Coordinates of C-alpha atoms in Angstrom, one line a residue:
Chain A
M1 CA 50.1 158.9 67.8
E2 CA 51.9 158.7 64.6
K3 CA 55.1 156.7 64.8
D4 CA 58.2 157.5 62.6
I5 CA 59.6 154.5 60.7
I6 CA 62.6 156.4 59.6
R7 CA 64.3 159.1 61.7
V8 CA 67.4 160.8 60.3
R9 CA 69.3 163.6 61.9
N10 CA 72.3 165.4 60.2
L11 CA 73.1 162.2 58.3
T12 CA 76.3 162.7 56.3
K13 CA 78.2 160.4 54.0
K14 CA 81.6 161.2 52.6
F15 CA 83.7 159.4 50.0
G16 CA 87.2 160.9 50.5
D17 CA 86.6 164.7 50.2
F18 CA 83.4 164.2 48.3
V19 CA 80.3 164.8 50.4
A20 CA 77.6 162.6 48.8
N21 CA 75.0 163.2 51.6
D22 CA 75.2 166.5 53.5
Q23 CA 73.4 166.7 56.9
L24 CA 70.2 165.0 55.8
T25 CA 67.4 165.5 58.4
F26 CA 63.9 164.0 57.9
E27 CA 61.3 161.6 59.1
V28 CA 59.2 159.1 57.3
K29 CA 55.9 158.4 59.1
K30 CA 54.3 155.0 59.5
G31 CA 51.9 154.3 56.7
E32 CA 52.9 157.0 54.4
I33 CA 54.1 157.0 50.8
F34 CA 57.3 159.0 50.9
G35 CA 58.7 160.1 47.5
F36 CA 62.5 160.6 47.4
L37 CA 63.3 162.8 44.4
G38 CA 66.4 164.3 42.9
A39 CA 68.4 164.6 39.7
N40 CA 70.9 161.9 38.7
G41 CA 73.9 162.2 40.9
A42 CA 72.2 164.2 43.6
G43 CA 73.0 161.4 46.2
K44 CA 69.7 159.4 46.3
T45 CA 71.4 156.0 45.9
T46 CA 74.0 156.8 48.6
A47 CA 71.2 157.7 51.0
I48 CA 69.1 154.6 50.2
R49 CA 72.1 152.3 50.7
M50 CA 72.5 153.7 54.2
L51 CA 68.8 153.5 54.9
C52 CA 68.8 149.8 53.9
G53 CA 71.8 149.1 56.2
L54 CA 74.2 148.4 53.3
S55 CA 76.6 151.2 54.2
K56 CA 77.4 153.1 57.3
P57 CA 77.1 156.9 57.7
T58 CA 80.2 159.0 58.2
S59 CA 78.3 161.0 60.8
G60 CA 74.8 161.8 62.1
E61 CA 72.0 159.7 63.4
M62 CA 69.7 157.3 61.7
E63 CA 67.0 154.9 62.8
V64 CA 65.1 152.6 60.5
A65 CA 62.2 150.5 61.8
G66 CA 63.6 151.3 65.3
F67 CA 67.1 150.0 64.6
D68 CA 70.3 152.0 64.7
A69 CA 72.4 152.7 61.6
Y70 CA 75.8 151.9 63.2
T71 CA 75.1 148.9 65.5
Q72 CA 72.0 147.2 64.1
T73 CA 72.3 147.0 60.3
E74 CA 71.4 143.3 60.2
S75 CA 68.1 144.0 62.0
I76 CA 67.4 146.8 59.6
K77 CA 67.9 144.5 56.6
K78 CA 65.4 141.9 58.1
N79 CA 62.7 144.5 58.7
I80 CA 62.7 146.2 55.3
G81 CA 61.8 145.2 51.7
Y82 CA 63.7 146.4 48.6
M83 CA 63.2 146.3 44.9
S84 CA 64.5 148.3 42.0
Q85 CA 64.0 148.3 38.2
K86 CA 67.6 147.0 37.8
F87 CA 67.4 144.3 40.4
S88 CA 64.3 142.5 41.2
L89 CA 63.9 138.8 40.5
Y90 CA 66.2 136.1 39.1
D91 CA 65.5 135.6 35.4
D92 CA 66.5 132.0 35.3
L93 CA 64.4 130.9 38.2
T94 CA 60.6 130.4 38.0
I95 CA 58.2 132.6 39.9
W96 CA 57.7 130.0 42.5
E97 CA 61.5 129.4 42.9
N98 CA 62.0 133.2 43.3
I99 CA 59.4 133.3 46.0
R100 CA 60.9 130.3 47.9
F101 CA 64.4 131.9 47.6
F102 CA 63.5 135.3 48.9
G103 CA 61.1 133.9 51.5
G104 CA 63.9 131.7 52.7
I105 CA 66.4 134.6 52.9
Y106 CA 64.0 136.6 55.0
G107 CA 63.6 133.6 57.4
L108 CA 60.0 132.7 56.6
S109 CA 59.0 129.1 57.5
R110 CA 58.1 126.7 54.7
S111 CA 54.4 126.8 55.6
A112 CA 54.4 130.6 55.7
I113 CA 56.1 130.7 52.3
R114 CA 53.5 128.3 50.9
D115 CA 50.5 130.1 52.4
R116 CA 51.6 133.6 51.5
S117 CA 52.7 132.8 48.0
K118 CA 49.4 131.1 47.3
E119 CA 47.5 134.2 48.6
M120 CA 49.8 136.4 46.5
L121 CA 49.5 134.4 43.2
T122 CA 45.8 134.3 43.6
R123 CA 45.5 138.0 44.2
L124 CA 47.6 138.7 41.1
G125 CA 45.7 136.1 39.1
I126 CA 48.8 134.2 38.1
V127 CA 48.5 130.9 39.9
N128 CA 48.9 129.0 36.6
L129 CA 52.1 130.9 35.8
S130 CA 54.0 129.9 39.0
N131 CA 56.3 127.5 37.1
R132 CA 57.1 129.9 34.4
L133 CA 60.7 131.3 34.2
I134 CA 60.9 135.0 35.1
R135 CA 62.6 135.7 31.8
D136 CA 59.5 134.6 29.9
I137 CA 57.3 137.0 31.9
P138 CA 56.4 140.4 30.3
P139 CA 58.4 143.2 31.9
G140 CA 55.4 145.0 33.4
W141 CA 54.2 141.8 35.1
K142 CA 57.7 141.1 36.4
Q143 CA 57.7 144.4 38.3
K144 CA 54.4 143.6 39.9
I145 CA 55.6 140.2 41.0
A146 CA 58.9 141.7 42.2
F147 CA 57.0 144.1 44.4
S148 CA 54.8 141.4 45.8
V149 CA 57.9 139.3 46.6
A150 CA 59.6 142.3 48.2
I151 CA 56.7 142.6 50.8
L152 CA 56.1 138.8 51.2
H153 CA 57.8 138.9 54.6
K154 CA 55.6 141.8 55.7
P155 CA 58.3 144.3 56.3
Q156 CA 57.6 147.6 58.1
I157 CA 58.9 149.6 55.2
V158 CA 59.6 148.8 51.6
F159 CA 62.2 150.8 49.5
L160 CA 61.3 151.1 45.8
D161 CA 64.1 152.5 43.6
E162 CA 62.6 153.5 40.2
P163 CA 60.2 150.6 40.3
T164 CA 58.3 151.6 37.2
G165 CA 61.0 152.7 34.7
G166 CA 60.1 151.6 31.2
V167 CA 56.8 150.1 32.2
D168 CA 53.7 150.7 30.0
P169 CA 51.2 153.4 31.2
V170 CA 48.5 150.9 32.1
T171 CA 50.8 148.6 34.1
R172 CA 52.4 151.6 35.7
R173 CA 49.0 152.6 37.1
Q174 CA 48.3 149.0 38.2
F175 CA 51.6 149.0 40.0
W176 CA 50.5 152.1 42.0
D177 CA 47.3 150.3 42.9
L178 CA 49.6 147.6 44.5
I179 CA 51.4 150.3 46.4
Y180 CA 48.1 151.6 47.8
E181 CA 47.1 148.0 48.8
A182 CA 50.5 147.7 50.7
I183 CA 49.7 150.9 52.5
D184 CA 46.3 149.5 53.5
Q185 CA 48.2 146.5 55.0
G186 CA 50.2 149.0 57.2
I187 CA 53.5 148.9 55.1
T188 CA 55.3 152.2 54.7
V189 CA 56.5 152.9 51.2
F190 CA 59.7 154.8 50.3
V191 CA 59.9 155.4 46.5
T192 CA 62.1 157.1 43.9
T193 CA 60.8 157.9 40.4
H194 CA 61.6 160.0 37.3
Y195 CA 57.9 160.1 36.4
M196 CA 56.6 163.4 37.8
D197 CA 53.0 162.3 37.7
E198 CA 53.9 159.5 40.1
A199 CA 55.5 162.1 42.4
E200 CA 51.9 163.4 42.8
Y201 CA 50.8 160.0 44.2
C202 CA 53.1 160.4 47.2
H203 CA 51.8 161.8 50.5
R204 CA 55.1 163.7 51.0
L205 CA 58.1 164.4 48.8
S206 CA 61.7 165.3 49.5
M207 CA 63.8 166.8 46.8
M208 CA 67.5 166.3 46.9
V209 CA 70.0 168.6 45.1
N210 CA 73.8 168.2 45.4
G211 CA 73.6 165.9 48.4
R212 CA 71.2 168.1 50.4
I213 CA 67.5 167.9 50.9
V214 CA 66.3 171.3 49.7
A215 CA 62.5 170.8 50.0
L216 CA 60.2 168.4 51.9
D217 CA 56.4 168.7 51.9
S218 CA 53.2 167.4 50.3
P219 CA 53.0 167.7 46.5
E220 CA 50.2 170.3 46.9
A221 CA 52.2 172.5 49.3
L222 CA 55.3 172.3 47.1
K223 CA 53.4 173.4 44.0
Q224 CA 51.9 176.3 45.9
R225 CA 55.2 177.4 47.3
F226 CA 56.8 177.4 43.9
G227 CA 53.8 178.8 42.1
S228 CA 53.7 175.8 39.8
I229 CA 50.9 173.8 38.3
S230 CA 52.9 170.6 38.0
M231 CA 55.5 168.7 39.9
N232 CA 57.6 168.6 36.8
D233 CA 57.9 172.4 37.0
V234 CA 58.8 172.3 40.8
F235 CA 61.4 169.7 40.0
V236 CA 63.0 171.7 37.2
Q237 CA 63.0 174.9 39.3
L238 CA 64.7 173.2 42.3
A239 CA 67.2 171.2 40.2
R240 CA 68.2 174.4 38.3
T241 CA 69.0 176.3 41.5
G242 CA 71.4 173.5 42.3
E243 CA 73.2 173.8 39.0
K244 CA 73.8 177.5 39.6
S245 CA 75.3 177.0 43.0
S246 CA 77.5 174.1 42.0
Chain B
M1 CA 63.4 159.1 -1.3
N2 CA 62.7 157.8 2.3
A3 CA 65.5 157.6 4.8
I4 CA 64.0 154.4 6.0
S5 CA 61.4 152.2 4.5
I6 CA 60.2 149.1 6.3
H7 CA 57.9 146.6 4.6
N8 CA 56.0 143.9 6.4
L9 CA 58.9 143.2 8.8
H10 CA 59.0 140.1 11.1
K11 CA 61.6 139.1 13.6
S12 CA 61.1 136.4 16.3
F13 CA 63.4 135.0 19.0
A14 CA 62.2 131.5 19.7
S15 CA 58.5 131.9 20.4
N16 CA 58.8 135.6 21.1
R17 CA 57.6 137.8 18.2
A18 CA 59.9 140.8 18.8
V19 CA 58.8 142.6 15.7
D20 CA 55.5 141.7 14.2
Q21 CA 54.3 142.8 10.8
V22 CA 55.8 146.3 10.9
S23 CA 55.6 148.6 8.0
L24 CA 56.9 152.2 8.3
N25 CA 58.4 155.0 6.3
I26 CA 60.6 157.7 7.8
D27 CA 61.4 160.8 5.7
R28 CA 64.8 162.4 5.3
G29 CA 65.5 165.1 7.9
E30 CA 62.8 163.8 10.3
L31 CA 63.1 163.5 14.0
F32 CA 61.1 160.3 14.5
G33 CA 60.2 158.8 17.9
L34 CA 59.6 155.1 18.6
I35 CA 57.5 155.2 21.7
G36 CA 56.6 152.2 23.9
P37 CA 57.3 150.3 27.1
D38 CA 60.1 147.8 27.7
G39 CA 59.6 144.7 25.6
A40 CA 57.6 146.5 22.9
G41 CA 60.3 145.7 20.3
K42 CA 61.9 149.1 20.0
T43 CA 65.5 147.8 20.3
S44 CA 65.0 144.9 17.9
L45 CA 63.5 147.2 15.3
M46 CA 66.4 149.6 15.7
R47 CA 68.9 146.8 15.3
L48 CA 67.1 145.5 12.2
I49 CA 67.4 149.1 10.7
A50 CA 71.1 149.2 11.7
S51 CA 71.6 145.9 9.8
L52 CA 72.8 144.2 13.0
L53 CA 69.9 141.8 12.9
L54 CA 68.4 140.2 9.8
P55 CA 64.7 140.0 9.1
D56 CA 62.9 136.6 9.3
S57 CA 60.7 138.0 6.6
G58 CA 59.9 141.4 5.1
S59 CA 62.5 144.1 4.3
V60 CA 64.2 147.2 5.5
H61 CA 65.8 149.7 3.2
V62 CA 67.9 152.6 4.4
F63 CA 68.5 155.3 1.8
G64 CA 67.4 152.8 -0.7
F65 CA 69.9 150.1 0.4
D66 CA 68.7 146.7 1.5
T67 CA 69.9 145.8 5.0
R68 CA 70.6 142.2 3.9
R69 CA 72.6 142.9 0.8
D70 CA 74.0 146.4 1.1
Y71 CA 74.8 146.6 4.8
R72 CA 78.3 148.0 4.1
S73 CA 76.8 151.0 2.3
I74 CA 74.3 151.5 5.1
R75 CA 76.7 151.3 8.0
K76 CA 79.0 154.0 6.6
Q77 CA 76.1 156.5 6.8
L78 CA 74.9 155.3 10.2
G79 CA 75.4 156.5 13.7
Y80 CA 74.1 154.2 16.4
M81 CA 73.9 154.8 20.1
P82 CA 72.8 151.6 21.9
G83 CA 70.8 151.7 25.1
R84 CA 73.6 150.2 27.1
F85 CA 76.8 152.3 27.4
S86 CA 79.1 150.7 24.9
L87 CA 82.2 152.8 24.7
Y88 CA 85.5 151.5 25.9
P89 CA 85.6 152.2 29.7
D90 CA 89.4 151.9 29.9
L91 CA 90.1 154.4 27.1
T92 CA 90.1 158.1 27.8
V93 CA 87.4 160.4 26.6
E94 CA 89.6 161.6 23.8
E95 CA 90.8 158.1 22.9
N96 CA 87.3 156.9 22.5
L97 CA 86.4 159.8 20.2
H98 CA 89.6 159.3 18.2
F99 CA 88.9 155.5 17.9
W100 CA 85.4 156.0 16.4
A101 CA 86.6 158.7 14.0
T102 CA 89.4 156.3 12.8
V103 CA 87.1 153.4 12.4
F104 CA 85.0 155.4 10.0
G105 CA 88.1 156.7 8.1
T106 CA 87.8 160.3 9.3
T107 CA 89.4 162.6 11.8
I108 CA 88.0 164.4 14.9
D109 CA 88.8 167.8 13.3
R110 CA 86.9 167.2 10.1
H111 CA 83.5 167.1 11.7
Y112 CA 84.2 168.8 15.0
H113 CA 81.6 171.5 14.2
L114 CA 78.9 168.8 14.5
I115 CA 79.8 167.7 18.0
E116 CA 81.2 171.0 19.3
Q117 CA 78.1 172.0 21.4
I118 CA 77.8 168.5 22.9
Y119 CA 81.5 167.8 23.4
K120 CA 82.5 171.1 24.9
P121 CA 81.5 170.3 28.5
L122 CA 83.7 167.2 28.2
E123 CA 86.8 168.9 27.0
P124 CA 88.2 169.6 30.5
F125 CA 87.9 165.8 31.2
K126 CA 89.3 164.5 27.9
K127 CA 92.1 162.7 29.7
R128 CA 89.7 160.9 32.1
K129 CA 88.8 157.3 31.4
A130 CA 85.3 156.9 30.0
G131 CA 84.3 154.4 32.7
Q132 CA 84.9 157.0 35.3
L133 CA 82.5 159.6 33.9
S134 CA 79.1 160.5 35.4
G135 CA 76.0 159.2 33.7
G136 CA 75.3 162.5 32.0
M137 CA 78.8 162.8 30.6
K138 CA 78.9 159.2 29.4
Q139 CA 75.8 160.0 27.4
K140 CA 77.4 163.2 25.9
L141 CA 80.5 161.2 24.9
A142 CA 78.4 158.4 23.4
L143 CA 76.5 160.9 21.4
S144 CA 79.7 162.6 20.2
C145 CA 81.2 159.2 19.1
A146 CA 78.0 158.3 17.2
L147 CA 78.2 161.7 15.4
I148 CA 81.9 162.0 14.7
H149 CA 81.7 160.6 11.1
S150 CA 78.7 162.9 10.2
P151 CA 76.2 160.2 9.7
S152 CA 73.1 160.7 7.6
L153 CA 71.0 158.6 9.9
L154 CA 71.3 158.7 13.7
L155 CA 69.7 155.9 15.8
L156 CA 69.4 156.6 19.5
D157 CA 68.1 153.7 21.6
E158 CA 66.5 155.0 24.8
P159 CA 69.0 157.8 25.4
T160 CA 66.8 159.2 28.2
T161 CA 65.9 156.1 30.2
G162 CA 66.6 156.5 33.9
V163 CA 67.5 160.1 33.3
D164 CA 66.0 162.8 35.5
A165 CA 63.5 165.4 34.1
V166 CA 66.0 168.2 33.8
S167 CA 68.7 166.2 32.0
R168 CA 66.0 164.7 29.7
M169 CA 65.0 168.2 28.6
E170 CA 68.7 169.1 28.0
F171 CA 69.2 166.0 25.9
W172 CA 66.2 166.8 23.7
D173 CA 67.5 170.3 23.2
M174 CA 70.7 168.7 21.9
L175 CA 68.7 166.6 19.4
Q176 CA 66.7 169.7 18.3
G177 CA 70.1 171.3 17.6
L178 CA 71.1 168.4 15.4
K179 CA 68.0 168.6 13.3
G180 CA 68.3 170.5 10.1
K181 CA 71.9 169.5 9.7
D182 CA 70.9 167.1 6.9
M183 CA 70.4 164.3 9.4
T184 CA 67.5 161.9 10.0
L185 CA 67.1 161.0 13.7
L186 CA 65.3 158.0 15.1
V187 CA 64.9 158.0 18.9
S188 CA 63.2 155.4 21.0
T189 CA 61.8 156.2 24.5
P190 CA 59.4 154.7 27.1
Y191 CA 58.5 158.3 28.2
M192 CA 55.2 159.3 26.6
D193 CA 55.7 163.0 27.3
E194 CA 58.7 163.0 24.9
A195 CA 56.3 162.3 22.0
D196 CA 55.6 166.0 21.5
L197 CA 59.3 166.7 20.8
C198 CA 59.2 164.6 17.7
D199 CA 58.0 165.4 14.2
R200 CA 56.4 162.1 13.9
I201 CA 56.0 159.1 16.2
A202 CA 55.1 155.4 16.2
L203 CA 53.5 153.9 19.3
M204 CA 54.7 150.3 19.8
Q205 CA 53.6 147.5 22.0
Q206 CA 54.2 143.7 21.8
G207 CA 56.2 144.0 18.5
K208 CA 53.5 145.9 16.7
I209 CA 53.0 149.5 15.7
L210 CA 49.7 150.6 17.2
S211 CA 49.6 153.9 15.5
A212 CA 51.9 156.3 13.6
G213 CA 51.8 159.9 12.6
N214 CA 52.5 163.3 13.9
P215 CA 51.6 163.7 17.6
H216 CA 48.9 166.2 16.8
H217 CA 47.3 163.9 14.3
L218 CA 47.4 161.0 16.8
R219 CA 45.5 163.2 19.3
T220 CA 42.8 163.8 16.8
Q221 CA 42.3 160.1 16.5
F222 CA 41.3 159.9 20.2
I223 CA 37.7 158.4 20.5
G224 CA 35.3 160.1 22.9
R225 CA 35.6 163.2 25.1
L226 CA 38.2 163.5 27.8
W227 CA 37.4 165.1 31.2
E228 CA 39.8 166.1 33.8
V229 CA 38.3 165.8 37.3
K230 CA 39.9 167.0 40.5
T231 CA 38.6 165.6 43.9
P232 CA 40.0 165.1 47.3
Q233 CA 38.8 161.4 47.0
I234 CA 40.5 160.5 43.8
H235 CA 40.7 156.7 44.3
P236 CA 37.1 156.2 45.4
L237 CA 35.9 158.3 42.4
K238 CA 38.0 156.3 40.0
Q239 CA 36.6 153.0 41.4
R240 CA 33.0 154.3 41.3
L241 CA 33.4 155.5 37.7
N242 CA 34.9 152.3 36.5
A243 CA 32.3 150.2 38.3
H244 CA 29.5 152.4 36.9
F245 CA 30.6 151.9 33.3
G246 CA 31.8 148.3 33.8
R247 CA 35.2 149.0 32.3
E248 CA 38.3 151.2 32.8
V249 CA 37.1 154.6 31.7
A250 CA 39.1 156.6 34.3
H251 CA 42.8 156.7 34.9
L252 CA 45.0 158.6 37.4
F253 CA 47.2 161.4 36.0
G254 CA 49.0 162.9 39.0
Q255 CA 46.4 164.5 41.2
C256 CA 43.8 164.5 38.5
L257 CA 41.5 161.8 37.1
H258 CA 41.2 161.5 33.3
W259 CA 37.8 160.1 32.4
T260 CA 36.9 159.2 28.8
S261 CA 33.2 159.5 28.1
Q262 CA 31.3 158.8 24.9
A263 CA 31.6 161.5 22.2
D264 CA 27.9 162.5 22.6
M265 CA 27.9 162.9 26.3
S266 CA 27.2 166.6 27.3
I267 CA 28.7 168.3 30.2
D268 CA 25.3 168.3 31.9
K269 CA 25.2 164.6 31.6
V270 CA 28.7 164.3 32.9
E271 CA 27.8 166.3 35.9
Q272 CA 24.8 164.2 36.5
V273 CA 26.9 161.0 36.5
L274 CA 29.4 162.5 39.0
E275 CA 26.6 163.8 41.3
Q276 CA 25.2 160.4 42.0
F277 CA 28.4 159.2 43.6
H278 CA 28.1 161.9 46.4
I279 CA 31.8 162.6 46.1
P280 CA 32.9 166.3 46.4
I281 CA 34.3 167.6 43.1
D282 CA 36.8 170.4 43.1
S283 CA 36.9 171.0 39.4
L284 CA 35.7 169.5 36.1
R285 CA 36.8 170.5 32.6
E286 CA 37.2 169.0 29.2
I287 CA 40.8 168.6 28.0
E288 CA 42.8 167.7 24.9
P289 CA 44.1 164.1 25.2
G290 CA 47.9 163.7 25.7
I291 CA 49.9 161.0 24.0
E292 CA 49.7 158.9 27.2
D293 CA 45.9 159.1 27.0
C294 CA 46.0 158.0 23.4
F295 CA 48.4 155.1 24.2
I296 CA 46.2 153.8 26.9
Q297 CA 43.2 153.9 24.7
I298 CA 44.8 152.2 21.7
A299 CA 46.7 149.6 23.8
R300 CA 43.4 148.6 25.5
S301 CA 41.3 148.3 22.4

């Protein structure tokens, strides 16, 4: 039977009178790539912060990796991975120092850090670069390394917040190959992106408008429902409805 | 006369060649796109044009003025919107606009017609501090401030990075509105799909210009035939094709595979190749390459 890694029921977050997340209800299934889409300011970041255990809901239920949003945020943090375009690795540490730092934070033993980083650097073909400072690594490579570091502790789920922004087209596709490899290892992937071709690589997509989830389905089903040939068109149609109602 | 003429330009930071042997002419009144990933050298090139960086060698002329010698003349005619939000967060919307007008020795009223369309949605918030605006509004304010002295050349460094698909379309509509107002626009972007909104583009990677011209012209330079294949087993098919030809001939584009074959390969031959993999094919057709297809081909060669 398929297990849910994320279960959210009527999840709401308010800042004063402002309702940033309004009664979100959805599941993320084990082993799927779940795309979390929405216009800027739709409330994606607020939701991700709650899902990562960094902020508490105003009301509603939420379970991530089997842990509760109100009482077990520390356990949530230990069982997830996270990376974004804005924050990934420390520029003034080497690749190896970053691995040791993040491995240590997630409580991996010295030998586990050594074994897994060796395996990872070999797989990426960058063993000879391990003493290079991150700032000297090309941006596309940095994102690939950041992703590998974010799943070094074998989390149940990894959150990727615009992981491929500004990355060249070839490296962007290689990054998605890494995502599929992670799926093969049983890691669930939760991803946001502004590239609509990448939205098509997800198993299921949710679309957020003005703090609400207004659509959730597979890319194919969404395109059929909106009579569109591309996800870009679906996105524009949905986001525009939000503009009218606000 | 060209708005911008760049000749054999080099700029390095330590061992990093940020701009490497770039030559480029941009006509007056053009909407020109610099397209490439992070680290391609787009920002450095823009800062060299803005006279904020000096060339190691080579030259940049803006409206005939040399960026080394005549930078004062250039800067008067220049509007520059950097990638990072660079207005004063603790001044109000109105104060920021007033500040930039004053710096350039003009008033908000004199050129208000230029920014009216862009600034109008901000008017109700003109007493709000700039730091407290939403992302979209910050962008409109920054564009207004860059335009308030009626520049002849507008440089926009990645105005749409991290911006959602709908807001990106709106921003390009604003730029189209500015065109034809005796203004040259140079816009950088990592989004390949924005190439078709420009009159001409340059594709950049690792400090070099890979190719330049109008987007249609760049497409005609594509080598080989491009096939769009749909299949329920997209990853296995991609791997089989790449293994069969011993190089990366197929790339994912959403739920389709784009496969570049040799120019002389007929559709019968294409079907033969696909059949031998015993993977079900939903559809197969030849398509025109997009700029992203072109970029991948040129960047790999």
